[in-house]
Coordinates of C-alpha atoms and ligand atoms in Angstrom, one line a residue:
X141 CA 0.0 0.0 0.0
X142 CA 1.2 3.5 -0.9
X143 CA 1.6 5.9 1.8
X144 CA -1.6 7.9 3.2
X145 CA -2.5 10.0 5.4
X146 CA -3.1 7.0 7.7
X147 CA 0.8 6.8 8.3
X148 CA 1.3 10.2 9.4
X149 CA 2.6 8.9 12.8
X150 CA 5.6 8.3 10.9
X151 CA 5.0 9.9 7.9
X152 CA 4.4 13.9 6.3
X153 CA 0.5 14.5 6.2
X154 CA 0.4 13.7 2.4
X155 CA 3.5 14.0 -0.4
X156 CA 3.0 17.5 0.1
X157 CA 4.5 17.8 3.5
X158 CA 8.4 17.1 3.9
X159 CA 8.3 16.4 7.0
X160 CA 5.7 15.0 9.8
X161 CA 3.8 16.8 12.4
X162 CA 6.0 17.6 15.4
X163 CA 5.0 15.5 18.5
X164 CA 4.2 18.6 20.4
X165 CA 2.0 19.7 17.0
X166 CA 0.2 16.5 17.0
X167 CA -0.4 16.3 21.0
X168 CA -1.8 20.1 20.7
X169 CA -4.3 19.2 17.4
X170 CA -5.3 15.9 18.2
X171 CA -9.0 15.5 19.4
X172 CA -9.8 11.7 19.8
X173 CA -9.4 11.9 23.2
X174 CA -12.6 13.5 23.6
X175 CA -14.4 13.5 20.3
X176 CA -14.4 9.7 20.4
X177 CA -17.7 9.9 22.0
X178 CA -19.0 10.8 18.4
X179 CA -18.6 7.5 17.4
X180 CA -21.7 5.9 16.8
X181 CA -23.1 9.2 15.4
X182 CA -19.9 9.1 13.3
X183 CA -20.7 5.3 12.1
X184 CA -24.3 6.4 11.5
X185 CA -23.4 9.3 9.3
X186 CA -20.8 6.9 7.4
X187 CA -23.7 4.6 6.8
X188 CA -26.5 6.8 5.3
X189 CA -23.9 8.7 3.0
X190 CA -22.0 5.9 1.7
X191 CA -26.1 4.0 1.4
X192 CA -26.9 7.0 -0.9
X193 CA -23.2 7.2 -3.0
X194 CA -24.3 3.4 -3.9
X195 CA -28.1 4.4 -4.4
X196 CA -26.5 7.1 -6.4
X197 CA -24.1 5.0 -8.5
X198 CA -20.7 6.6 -7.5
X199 CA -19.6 3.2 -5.5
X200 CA -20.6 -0.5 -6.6
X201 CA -22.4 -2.5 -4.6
X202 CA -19.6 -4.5 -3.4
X203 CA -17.8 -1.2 -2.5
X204 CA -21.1 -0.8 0.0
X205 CA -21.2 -4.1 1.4
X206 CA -17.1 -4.3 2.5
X207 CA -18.1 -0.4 4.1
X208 CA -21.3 -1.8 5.9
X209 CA -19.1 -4.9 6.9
X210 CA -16.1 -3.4 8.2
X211 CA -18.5 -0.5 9.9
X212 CA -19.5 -2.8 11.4
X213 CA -16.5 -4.5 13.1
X214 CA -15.6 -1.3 14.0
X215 CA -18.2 -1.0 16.3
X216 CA -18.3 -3.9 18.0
X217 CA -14.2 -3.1 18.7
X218 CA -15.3 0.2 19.7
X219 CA -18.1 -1.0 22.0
X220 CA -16.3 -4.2 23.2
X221 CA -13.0 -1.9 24.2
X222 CA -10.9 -3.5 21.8
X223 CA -10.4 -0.7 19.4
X224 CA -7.1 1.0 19.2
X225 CA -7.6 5.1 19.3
X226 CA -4.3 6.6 18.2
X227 CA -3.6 10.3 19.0
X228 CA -1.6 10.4 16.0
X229 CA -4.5 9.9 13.6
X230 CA -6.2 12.9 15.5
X231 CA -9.5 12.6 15.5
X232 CA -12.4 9.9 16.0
X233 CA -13.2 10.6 11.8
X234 CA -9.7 9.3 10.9
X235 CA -9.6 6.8 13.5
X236 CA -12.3 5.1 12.2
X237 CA -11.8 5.9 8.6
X238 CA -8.3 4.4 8.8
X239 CA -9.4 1.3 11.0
X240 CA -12.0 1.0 7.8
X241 CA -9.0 0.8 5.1
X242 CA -7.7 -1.7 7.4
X243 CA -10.8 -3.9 7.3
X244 CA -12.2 -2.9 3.7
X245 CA -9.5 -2.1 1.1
X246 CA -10.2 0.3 -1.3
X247 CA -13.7 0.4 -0.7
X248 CA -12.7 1.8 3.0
X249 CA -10.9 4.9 0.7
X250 CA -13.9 5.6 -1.5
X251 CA -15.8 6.3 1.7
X252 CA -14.9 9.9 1.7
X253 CA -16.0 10.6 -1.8
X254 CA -17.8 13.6 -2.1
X255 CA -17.2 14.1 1.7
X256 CA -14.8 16.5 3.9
X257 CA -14.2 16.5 7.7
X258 CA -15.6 19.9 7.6
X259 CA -19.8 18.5 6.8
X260 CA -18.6 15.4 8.5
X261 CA -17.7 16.8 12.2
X262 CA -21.3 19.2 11.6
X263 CA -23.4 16.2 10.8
X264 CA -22.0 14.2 13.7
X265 CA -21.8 16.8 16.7
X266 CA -26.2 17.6 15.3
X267 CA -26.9 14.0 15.6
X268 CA -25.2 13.3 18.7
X269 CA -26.6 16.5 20.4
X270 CA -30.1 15.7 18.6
X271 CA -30.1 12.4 20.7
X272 CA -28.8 14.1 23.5
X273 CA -31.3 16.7 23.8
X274 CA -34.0 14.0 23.1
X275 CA -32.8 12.2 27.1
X276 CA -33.3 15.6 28.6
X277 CA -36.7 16.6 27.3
X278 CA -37.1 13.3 29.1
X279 CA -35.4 13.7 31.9
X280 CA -37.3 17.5 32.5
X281 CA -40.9 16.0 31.7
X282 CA -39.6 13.5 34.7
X283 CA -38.5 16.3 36.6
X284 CA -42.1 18.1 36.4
X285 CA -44.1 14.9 37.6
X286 CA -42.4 14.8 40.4
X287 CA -42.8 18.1 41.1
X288 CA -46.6 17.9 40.4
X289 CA -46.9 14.7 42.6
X290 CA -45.1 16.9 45.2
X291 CA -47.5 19.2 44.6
X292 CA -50.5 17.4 44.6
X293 CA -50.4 16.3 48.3
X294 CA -49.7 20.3 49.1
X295 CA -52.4 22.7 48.1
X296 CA -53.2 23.4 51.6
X297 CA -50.0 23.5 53.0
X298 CA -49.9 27.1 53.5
X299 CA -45.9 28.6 53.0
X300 CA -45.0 32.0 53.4
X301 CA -44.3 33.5 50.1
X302 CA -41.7 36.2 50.0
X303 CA -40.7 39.1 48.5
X304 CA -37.4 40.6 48.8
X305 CA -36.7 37.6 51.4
X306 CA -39.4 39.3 53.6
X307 CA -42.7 37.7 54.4
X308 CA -45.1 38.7 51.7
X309 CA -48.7 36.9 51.7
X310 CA -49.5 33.6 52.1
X311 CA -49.4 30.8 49.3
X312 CA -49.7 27.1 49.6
X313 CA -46.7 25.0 48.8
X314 CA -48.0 23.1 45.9
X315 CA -48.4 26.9 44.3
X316 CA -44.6 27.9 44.8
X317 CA -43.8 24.0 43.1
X318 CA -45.5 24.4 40.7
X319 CA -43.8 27.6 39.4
X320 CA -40.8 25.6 38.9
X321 CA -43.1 23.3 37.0
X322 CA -43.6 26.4 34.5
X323 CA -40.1 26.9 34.2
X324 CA -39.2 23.5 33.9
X325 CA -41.9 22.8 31.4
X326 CA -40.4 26.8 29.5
X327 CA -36.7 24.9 29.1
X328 CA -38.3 21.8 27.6
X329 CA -39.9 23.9 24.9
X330 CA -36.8 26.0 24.1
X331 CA -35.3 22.2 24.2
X332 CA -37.7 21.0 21.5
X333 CA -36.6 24.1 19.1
X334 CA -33.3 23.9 19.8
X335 CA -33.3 20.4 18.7
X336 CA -35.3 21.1 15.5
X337 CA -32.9 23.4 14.3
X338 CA -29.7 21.0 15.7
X339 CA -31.5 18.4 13.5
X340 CA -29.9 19.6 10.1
X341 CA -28.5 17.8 7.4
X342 CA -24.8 19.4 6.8
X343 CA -23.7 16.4 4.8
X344 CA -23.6 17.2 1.1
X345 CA -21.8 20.6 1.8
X346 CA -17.9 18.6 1.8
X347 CA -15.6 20.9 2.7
X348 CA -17.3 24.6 2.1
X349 CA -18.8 24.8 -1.4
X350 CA -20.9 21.8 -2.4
X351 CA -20.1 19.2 -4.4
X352 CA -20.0 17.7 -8.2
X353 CA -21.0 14.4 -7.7
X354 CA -24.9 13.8 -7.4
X355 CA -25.4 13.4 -4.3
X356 CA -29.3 13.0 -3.0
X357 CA -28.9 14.8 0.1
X358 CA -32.8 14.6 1.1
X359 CA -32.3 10.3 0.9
X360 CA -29.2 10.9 3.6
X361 CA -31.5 13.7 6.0
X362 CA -34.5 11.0 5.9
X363 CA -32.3 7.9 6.5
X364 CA -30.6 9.7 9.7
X365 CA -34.0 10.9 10.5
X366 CA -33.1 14.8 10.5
X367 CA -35.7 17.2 9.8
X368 CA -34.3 19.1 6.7
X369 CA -31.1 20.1 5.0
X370 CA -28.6 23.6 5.8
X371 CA -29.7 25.1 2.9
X372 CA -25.7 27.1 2.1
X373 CA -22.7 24.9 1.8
X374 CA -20.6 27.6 3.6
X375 CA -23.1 27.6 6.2
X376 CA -23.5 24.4 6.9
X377 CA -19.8 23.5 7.7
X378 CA -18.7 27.0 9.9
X379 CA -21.6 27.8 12.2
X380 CA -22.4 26.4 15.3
X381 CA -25.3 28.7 16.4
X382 CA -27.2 25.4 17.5
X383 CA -24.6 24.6 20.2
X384 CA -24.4 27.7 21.1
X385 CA -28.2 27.9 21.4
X386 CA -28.3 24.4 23.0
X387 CA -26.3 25.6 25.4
X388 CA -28.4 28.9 26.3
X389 CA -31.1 26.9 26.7
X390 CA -28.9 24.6 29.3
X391 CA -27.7 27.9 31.1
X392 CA -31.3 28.6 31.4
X393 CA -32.6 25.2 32.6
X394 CA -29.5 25.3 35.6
X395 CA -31.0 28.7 36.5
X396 CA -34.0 27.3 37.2
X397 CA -32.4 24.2 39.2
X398 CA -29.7 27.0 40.9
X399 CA -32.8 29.2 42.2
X400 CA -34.5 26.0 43.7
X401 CA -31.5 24.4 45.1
X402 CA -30.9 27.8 46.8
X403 CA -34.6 27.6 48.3
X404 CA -33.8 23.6 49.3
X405 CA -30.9 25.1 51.4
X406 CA -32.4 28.0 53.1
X407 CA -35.5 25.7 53.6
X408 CA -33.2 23.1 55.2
X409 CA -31.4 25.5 57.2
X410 CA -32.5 25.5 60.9
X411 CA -33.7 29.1 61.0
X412 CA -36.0 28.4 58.3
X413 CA -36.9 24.8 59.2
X414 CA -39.4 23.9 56.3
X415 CA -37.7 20.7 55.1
X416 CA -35.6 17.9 55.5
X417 CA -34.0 15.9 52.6
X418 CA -33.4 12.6 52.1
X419 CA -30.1 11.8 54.0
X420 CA -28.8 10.0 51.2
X421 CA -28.6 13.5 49.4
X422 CA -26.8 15.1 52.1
X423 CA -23.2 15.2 53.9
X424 CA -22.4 15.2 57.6
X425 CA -19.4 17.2 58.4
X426 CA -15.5 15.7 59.2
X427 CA -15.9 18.4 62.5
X428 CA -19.2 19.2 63.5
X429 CA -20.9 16.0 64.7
X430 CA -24.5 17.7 64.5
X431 CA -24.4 18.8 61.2
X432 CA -26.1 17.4 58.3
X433 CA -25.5 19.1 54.6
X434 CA -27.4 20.2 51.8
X435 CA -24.2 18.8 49.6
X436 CA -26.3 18.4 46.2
X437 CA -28.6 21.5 45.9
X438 CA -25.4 23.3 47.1
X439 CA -23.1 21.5 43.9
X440 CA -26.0 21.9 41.7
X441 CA -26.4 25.5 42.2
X442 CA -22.2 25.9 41.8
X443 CA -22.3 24.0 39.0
X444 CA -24.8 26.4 36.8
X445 CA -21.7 28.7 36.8
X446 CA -19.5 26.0 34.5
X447 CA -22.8 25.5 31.8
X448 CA -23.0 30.2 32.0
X449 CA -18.9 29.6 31.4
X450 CA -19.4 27.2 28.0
X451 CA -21.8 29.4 26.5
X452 CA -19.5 32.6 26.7
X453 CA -16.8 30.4 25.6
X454 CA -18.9 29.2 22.6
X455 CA -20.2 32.6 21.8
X456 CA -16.2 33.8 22.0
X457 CA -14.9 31.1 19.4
X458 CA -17.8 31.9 17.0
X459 CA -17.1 35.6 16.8
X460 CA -14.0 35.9 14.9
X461 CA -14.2 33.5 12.5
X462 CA -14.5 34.1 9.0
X463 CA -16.3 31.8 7.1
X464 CA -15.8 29.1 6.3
X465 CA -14.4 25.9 8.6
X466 CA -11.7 27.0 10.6
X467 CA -10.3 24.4 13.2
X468 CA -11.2 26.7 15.8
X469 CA -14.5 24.6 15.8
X470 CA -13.2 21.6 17.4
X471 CA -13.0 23.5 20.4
X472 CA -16.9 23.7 20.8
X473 CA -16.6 19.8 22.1
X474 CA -15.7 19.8 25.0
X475 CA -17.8 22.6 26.3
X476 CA -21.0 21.3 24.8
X477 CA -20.1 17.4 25.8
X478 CA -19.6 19.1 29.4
X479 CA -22.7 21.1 29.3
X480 CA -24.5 18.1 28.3
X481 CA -23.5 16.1 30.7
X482 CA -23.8 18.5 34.0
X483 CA -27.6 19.0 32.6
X484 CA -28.1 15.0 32.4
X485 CA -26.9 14.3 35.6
X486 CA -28.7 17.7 37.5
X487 CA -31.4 16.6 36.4
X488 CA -31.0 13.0 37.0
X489 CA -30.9 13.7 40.4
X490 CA -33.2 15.9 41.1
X491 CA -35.7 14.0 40.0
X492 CA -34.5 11.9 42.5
X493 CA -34.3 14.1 45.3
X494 CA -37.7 16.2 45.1
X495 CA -40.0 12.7 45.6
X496 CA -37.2 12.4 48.9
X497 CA -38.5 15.9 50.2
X498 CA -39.8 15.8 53.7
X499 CA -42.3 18.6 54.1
X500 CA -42.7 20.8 57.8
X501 CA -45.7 22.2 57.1
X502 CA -46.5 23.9 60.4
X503 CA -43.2 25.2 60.6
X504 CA -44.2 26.9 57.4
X505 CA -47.4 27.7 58.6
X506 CA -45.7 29.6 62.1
X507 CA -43.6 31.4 59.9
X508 CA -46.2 32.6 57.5
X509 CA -48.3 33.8 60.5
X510 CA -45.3 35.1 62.5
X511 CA -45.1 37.4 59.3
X512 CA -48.2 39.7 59.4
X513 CA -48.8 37.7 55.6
X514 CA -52.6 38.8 55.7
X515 CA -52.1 42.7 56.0
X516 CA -53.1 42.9 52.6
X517 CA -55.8 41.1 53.1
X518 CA -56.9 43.6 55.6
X519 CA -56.4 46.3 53.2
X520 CA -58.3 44.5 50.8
X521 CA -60.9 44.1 53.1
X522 CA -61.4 47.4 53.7
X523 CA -61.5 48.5 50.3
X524 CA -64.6 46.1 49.6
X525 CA -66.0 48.5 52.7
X526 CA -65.5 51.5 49.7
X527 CA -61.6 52.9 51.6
X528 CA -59.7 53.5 49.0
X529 CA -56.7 51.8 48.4
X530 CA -53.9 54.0 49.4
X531 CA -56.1 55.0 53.4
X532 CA -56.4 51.4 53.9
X533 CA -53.0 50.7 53.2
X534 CA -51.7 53.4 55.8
X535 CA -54.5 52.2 58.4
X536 CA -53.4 48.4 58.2
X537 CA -49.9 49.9 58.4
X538 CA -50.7 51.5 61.6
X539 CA -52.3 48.0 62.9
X540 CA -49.7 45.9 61.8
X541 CA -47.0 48.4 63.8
X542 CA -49.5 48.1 67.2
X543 CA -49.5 44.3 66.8
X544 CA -45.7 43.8 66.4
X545 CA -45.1 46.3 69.5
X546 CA -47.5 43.7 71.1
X547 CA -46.1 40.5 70.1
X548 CA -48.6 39.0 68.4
X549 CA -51.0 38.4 64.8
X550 CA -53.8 40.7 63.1
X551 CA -55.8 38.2 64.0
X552 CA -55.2 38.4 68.0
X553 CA -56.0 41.7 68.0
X554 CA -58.9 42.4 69.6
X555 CA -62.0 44.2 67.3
X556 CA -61.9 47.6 68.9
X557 CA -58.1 47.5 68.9
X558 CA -58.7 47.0 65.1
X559 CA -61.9 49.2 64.8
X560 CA -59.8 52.2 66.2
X561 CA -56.9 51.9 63.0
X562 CA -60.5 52.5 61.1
X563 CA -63.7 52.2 61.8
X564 CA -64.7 50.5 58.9
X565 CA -63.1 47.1 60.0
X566 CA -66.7 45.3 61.7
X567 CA -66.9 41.6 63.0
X568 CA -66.4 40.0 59.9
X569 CA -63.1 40.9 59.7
X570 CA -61.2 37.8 61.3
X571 CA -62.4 35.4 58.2
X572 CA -60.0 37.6 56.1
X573 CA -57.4 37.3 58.3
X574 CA -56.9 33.7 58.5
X575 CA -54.1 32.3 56.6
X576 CA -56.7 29.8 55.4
X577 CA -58.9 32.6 54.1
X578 CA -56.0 34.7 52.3
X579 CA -55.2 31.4 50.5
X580 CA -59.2 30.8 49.2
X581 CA -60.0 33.8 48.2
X582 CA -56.8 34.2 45.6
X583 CA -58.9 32.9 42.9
X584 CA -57.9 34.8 39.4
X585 CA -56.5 32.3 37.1
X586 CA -52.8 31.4 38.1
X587 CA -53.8 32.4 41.8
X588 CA -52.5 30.4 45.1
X589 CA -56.5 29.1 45.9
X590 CA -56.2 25.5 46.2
X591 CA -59.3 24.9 44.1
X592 CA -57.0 26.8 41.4
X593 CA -53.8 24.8 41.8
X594 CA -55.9 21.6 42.2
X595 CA -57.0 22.4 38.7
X596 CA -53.5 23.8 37.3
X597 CA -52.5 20.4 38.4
X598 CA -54.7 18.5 36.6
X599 CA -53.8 20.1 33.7
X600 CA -50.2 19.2 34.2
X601 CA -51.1 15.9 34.7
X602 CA -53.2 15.7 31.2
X603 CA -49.7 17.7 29.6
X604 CA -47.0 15.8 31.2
X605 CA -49.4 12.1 30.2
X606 CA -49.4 10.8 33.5
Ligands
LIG903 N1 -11.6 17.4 14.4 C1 -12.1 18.4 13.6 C2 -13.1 19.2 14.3 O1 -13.5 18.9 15.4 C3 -12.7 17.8 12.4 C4 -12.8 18.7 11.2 C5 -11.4 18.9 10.7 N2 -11.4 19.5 9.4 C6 -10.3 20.0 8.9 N3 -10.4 20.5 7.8 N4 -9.2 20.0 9.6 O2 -13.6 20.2 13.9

């Protein structure tokens, strides 16, 4: 056999080169250490385009077979652990390309006919990510069940809902769940678009400007199953706006985990006291005999911070790139396989932990009625009596100031303590200024009324198919 570009570990790149690649040069380019994982996606690829070059008449049918054949060794090496990566060959397309010449002969070389690295590496890293994505729409539709199970046996646990940290008004707990269940069920959408637009054939394009053969690009999208073809050669083989977009979506999805794992610990923390979590999600401390530590919430909100640092590092090797491939691009692995994987396993388990959550509901229930949560109830009480807003603000103000000087609720207040902040408030007043009461009469659509969350979990239920 004639020398190739298979030999390079001892050889020049192709009788171009005089010499090879430096060791240091070939340590810094190589990939295969990481972009291995594209194998199968890699095999898949090979299989649909070399399907369609015999469809097509620009291999035999023989040619095929020996490819399908020797693919097909290839991956039970791969998958069995017997398959030799070699840095040298740099990256998991060459690998398996010269592994192919090995098995297959010429018909391993004609392979790459009417095919470059450049629309290779694209169609792989879609597919991989397509499949990818696919596990977490999963994994966040599992995510919201159990949030909506959680839920379900909580519509009249009454929690103190804050603003600015500071007891606000009183909302059950199912209602504050189920507003991650929104945000969850928000990231699974911007999945499902991200993942129509990753789902692109690049294939076709070869290295930046098309190619002469007659190819049948439509019989390679529909055998790979993706959803369409990049439309512009160029195009198809320099941008990765879906990665970076996939990985948006990701920073957004650990947002939403971050801002509840932050709740889990203040919630587990003894000053707040509303839950306990499954010890096997927590630490004890090498020290401190006593303690007992929100470890995972704590990692998952530290580890939004890595997915925020892959999209800015995405976004910075896109900008300055003219068009068309430049090997910049095989730098957008590892931060997308990384993302990916921090999502996965967040996710994973989470959806673990929340059915492990241990619920103090009358801790929450003290603290919601330590916290004066039905003053604007008051108000709103009094502005049914025809106060306007802004006097029955002030007067309630007034009430709520006596009652803290006094140490106690509203609702301990005695009527003609009450009656003398405004002499509108009548005997009627103390259903309003229940906890209970506050909850039931928040009725508008999207309101914390159970009867309203009983039914926004119904239709969570009906959405999520379970
Ligand atoms: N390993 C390369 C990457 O990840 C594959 C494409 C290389 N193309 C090339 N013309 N050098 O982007």
């Amino acid at each position: 056999m004639t020398a190739n570009q298979f030999d390079k570990k001892t050889e020049a790149w192709s009788a171009l080169f005089s010499e090879p690649m430096s060791e240091l040069v070939q340590r810094y380019t190589s990939s295969v250490a990481f972009d291995r994982r594209l194998w199968r996606a890699d095999i898949a690829g090979s299989l649909a385009h070399a399907g369609m070059l015999a469809t097509q008449g620009i291999i035999s049918a023989a040619d095929l077979g020996a490819i399908k054949a020797g693919l097909a060794t290839i991956s039970a090496e791969i998958e069995s652990g017997t398959f030799t990566w070699r840095s040298e060959l740099e990256d998991v397309h060459l690998n398996i390309e010269a592994r192919l010449v090995q098995l297959a002969g010429d018909a391993g070389k004609r392979l790459h006919t009417a095919r470059s690295r450049n629309d290779q590496v694209a169609t792989d890293v879609r597919l991989w990510l397509r499949d990818e994505i696919s596990g977490l729409g999963t994994l966040l539709v599992e995510l919201q069940r159990a949030l909506v199970e959680l839920a379900d046996r909580h519509t009249e646990t009454i929690l103190p809902g804050f603003t600015h940290l500071q007891v606000a008004q009183p909302v059950s707990f199912a209602h504050h769940l189920l507003a991650y269940v929104e945000m969850f069920s928000r990231d699974a959408e911007r999945m499902a678009e991200v993942r129509a637009r990753t789902n692109r054939l690049p294939l076709g394009a070869a290295a930046l400007a098309g190619t002469s053969y007659p190819l049948d690009r439509e019989a390679v999208a529909k055998a790979l199953g993706m959803e369409g073809l990049c439309r512009n050669s160029i195009d198809a083989v320099s941008d990765r706006d879906f990665a970076i977009e996939f990985t948006a979506a990701a920073s957004l999805c650990m947002v939403h985990v971050s801002r509840f794992s932050e709740e889990l610990v203040l919630w587990m923390s003894q000053n707040f006291g509303f839950i306990e979590l499954a010890d096997r999600f927590c630490t004890g401390s090498s020290i401190m005999p006593q303690k007992k530590n929100p470890d995972v919430p704590e990692l998952a909100r530290g580890k939004a911070g890595r997915v925020f640092g892959h999209l800015m590092g995405l976004l910075t090797l896109m900008k300055g790139q003219p068009l068309a491939y430049n090997k910049d691009n095989q730098e957008d692995k590892e931060p997308l396989f990384d993302s990916v994987d921090t999502v996965k396993d967040t996710l994973r388990i989470f959806c673990e932990l929340v059915p492990g959550i241990t619920v103090k509901a009358e801790a929450m229930e003290r603290a919601a009625a330590r916290g004066y949560a039905t003053a604007t109830d008051l108000a709103d009480y009094l502005v049914r009596k025809g106060v306007p807003f802004r006097d029955a603000h002030e007067a309630v103000a007034h009430a709520v100031k006596h009652a803290i000087q006094a140490g106690v609720g509203l609702a301990e207040l005695p009527l003609a303590t009450l009656q003398g902040f405004h002499p509108g408030i009548a005997s009627d007043v103390h259903g309003v200024l229940t906890l209970r009461g506050s909850l039931a009469s928040r009725t508008v659509v999207g309101g914390t009324a159970p009867e309203q969350v009983r039914a926004e979990i119904a239709r969570h239920r009906a959405r999520l198919g379970k």
